[in-house]
XYZ file of C-alpha atoms in Angstrom:
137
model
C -4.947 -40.689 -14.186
C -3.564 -37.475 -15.929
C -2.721 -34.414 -13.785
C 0.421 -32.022 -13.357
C 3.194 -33.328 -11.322
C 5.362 -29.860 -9.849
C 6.916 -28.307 -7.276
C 6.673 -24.896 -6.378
C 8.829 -22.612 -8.299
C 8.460 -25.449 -11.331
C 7.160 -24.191 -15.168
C 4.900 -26.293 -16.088
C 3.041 -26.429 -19.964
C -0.691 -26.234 -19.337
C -1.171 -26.248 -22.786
C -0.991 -22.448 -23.107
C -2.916 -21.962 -26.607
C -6.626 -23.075 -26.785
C -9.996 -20.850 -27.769
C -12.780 -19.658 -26.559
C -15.870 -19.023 -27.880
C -19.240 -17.235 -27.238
C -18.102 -16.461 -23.775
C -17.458 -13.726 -21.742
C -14.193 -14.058 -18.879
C -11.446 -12.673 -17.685
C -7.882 -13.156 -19.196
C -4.998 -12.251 -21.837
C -5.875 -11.692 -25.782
C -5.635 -8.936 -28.685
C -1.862 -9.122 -28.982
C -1.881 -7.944 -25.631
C 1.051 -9.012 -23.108
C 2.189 -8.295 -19.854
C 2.164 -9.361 -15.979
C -0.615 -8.912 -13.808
C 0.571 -7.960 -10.312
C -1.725 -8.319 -7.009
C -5.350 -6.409 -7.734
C -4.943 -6.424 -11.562
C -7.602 -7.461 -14.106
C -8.220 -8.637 -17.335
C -11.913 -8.815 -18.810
C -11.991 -10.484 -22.383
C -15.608 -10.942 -24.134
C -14.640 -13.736 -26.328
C -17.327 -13.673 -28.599
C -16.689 -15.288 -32.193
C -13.946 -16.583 -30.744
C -10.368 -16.359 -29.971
C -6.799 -17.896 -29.119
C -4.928 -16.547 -26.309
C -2.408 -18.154 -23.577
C -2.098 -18.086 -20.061
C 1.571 -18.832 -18.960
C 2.558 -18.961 -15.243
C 5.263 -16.803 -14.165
C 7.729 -18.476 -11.193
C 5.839 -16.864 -7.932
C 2.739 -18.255 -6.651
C -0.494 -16.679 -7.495
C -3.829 -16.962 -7.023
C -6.560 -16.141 -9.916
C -10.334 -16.399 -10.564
C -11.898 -16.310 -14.002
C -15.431 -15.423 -14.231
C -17.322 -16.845 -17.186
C -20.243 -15.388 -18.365
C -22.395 -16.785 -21.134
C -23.073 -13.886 -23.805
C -27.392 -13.311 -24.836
C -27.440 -15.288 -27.920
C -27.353 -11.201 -29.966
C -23.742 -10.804 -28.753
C -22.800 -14.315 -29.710
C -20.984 -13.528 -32.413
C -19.629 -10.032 -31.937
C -15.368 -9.196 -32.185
C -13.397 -9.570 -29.401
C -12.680 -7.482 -26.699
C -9.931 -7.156 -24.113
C -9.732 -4.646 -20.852
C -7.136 -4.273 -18.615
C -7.171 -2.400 -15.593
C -4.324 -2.387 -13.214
C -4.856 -2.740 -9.256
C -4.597 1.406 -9.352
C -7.364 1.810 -11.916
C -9.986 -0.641 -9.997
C -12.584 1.230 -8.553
C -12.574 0.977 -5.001
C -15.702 3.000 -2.994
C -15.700 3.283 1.196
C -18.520 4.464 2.915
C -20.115 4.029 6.374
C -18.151 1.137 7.425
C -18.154 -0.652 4.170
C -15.397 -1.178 1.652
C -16.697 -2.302 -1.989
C -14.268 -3.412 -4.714
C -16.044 -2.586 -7.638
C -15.164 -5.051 -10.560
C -18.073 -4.904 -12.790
C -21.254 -3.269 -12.397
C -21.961 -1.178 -9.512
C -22.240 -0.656 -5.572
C -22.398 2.384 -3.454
C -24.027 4.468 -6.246
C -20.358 3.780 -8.467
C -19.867 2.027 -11.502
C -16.832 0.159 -12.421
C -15.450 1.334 -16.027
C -15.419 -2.267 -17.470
C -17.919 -2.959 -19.879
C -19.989 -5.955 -19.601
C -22.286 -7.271 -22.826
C -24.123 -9.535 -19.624
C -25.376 -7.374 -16.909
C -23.109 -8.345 -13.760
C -22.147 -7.271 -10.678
C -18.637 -8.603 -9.589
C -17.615 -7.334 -6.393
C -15.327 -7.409 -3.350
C -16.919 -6.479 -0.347
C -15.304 -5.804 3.108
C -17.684 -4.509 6.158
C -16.206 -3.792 9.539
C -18.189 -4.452 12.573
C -21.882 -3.754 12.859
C -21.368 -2.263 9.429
C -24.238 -3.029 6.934
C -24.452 -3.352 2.993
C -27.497 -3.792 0.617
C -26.716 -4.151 -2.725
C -29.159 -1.992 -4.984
C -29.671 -4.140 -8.509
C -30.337 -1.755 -11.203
């Protein structure tokens, strides 16, 4: 069977260069470079398609990449690449509820990414007997 074999602290090849295509996610492209720290975020809409790399650093982390599939108008459209940093996020508290605003909106605020696919990517927190109802738009 083929897998990775590490330790932590290892640096392992994951096969850093591949494409995507026709997709919308969140990662590193455009010439762009840097380190995401805790709370940062990357939003790429691949669209005709791109090569980009995603290279571990030596500390653990934990990711998520959301993929989105683009309406078949945007399929073909130039790449794109956003980067906010954990500062620039848009975080909204009110009544008890905490909302992490990553695309789309909650608590009457919208998050300054732009999304081709309608979404709504968010982080909610809600202390006790708190209550949230997302509105769809």
């Amino acid at each position: 069977s083929s897998g990775i074999n590490a330790e932590y602290g290892d640096i392992v090849d994951l096969k850093p260069l591949h494409t995507f295509w026709k997709v919308k996610c969140i990662m590193k492209i455009l010439g762009n470079s840097g380190t995401l720290k805790p709370g940062d975020m990357q939003w790429m809409t691949a669209g005709r398609g791109i090569i980009h790399s995603e290279i571990p650093g030596r500390e653990m982390v934990r990711g998520l990449q959301l993929w989105l599939n683009l309406k078949s108008d945007y399929k073909m459209v130039q790449p794109t690449y956003q980067e906010l940093r954990s500062d620039q996020v848009l975080t909204v508290e009110e009544n008890g509820v905490k909302a992490i605003v990553l695309a789309g909106e909650a608590l009457g605020k919208k998050s300054e990414v732009r999304t081709r696919t309608p979404a709504y990517y968010l982080d909610i927190t809600l202390q006790q007997d708190a209550k949230f109802k997302q509105k769809n738009s």
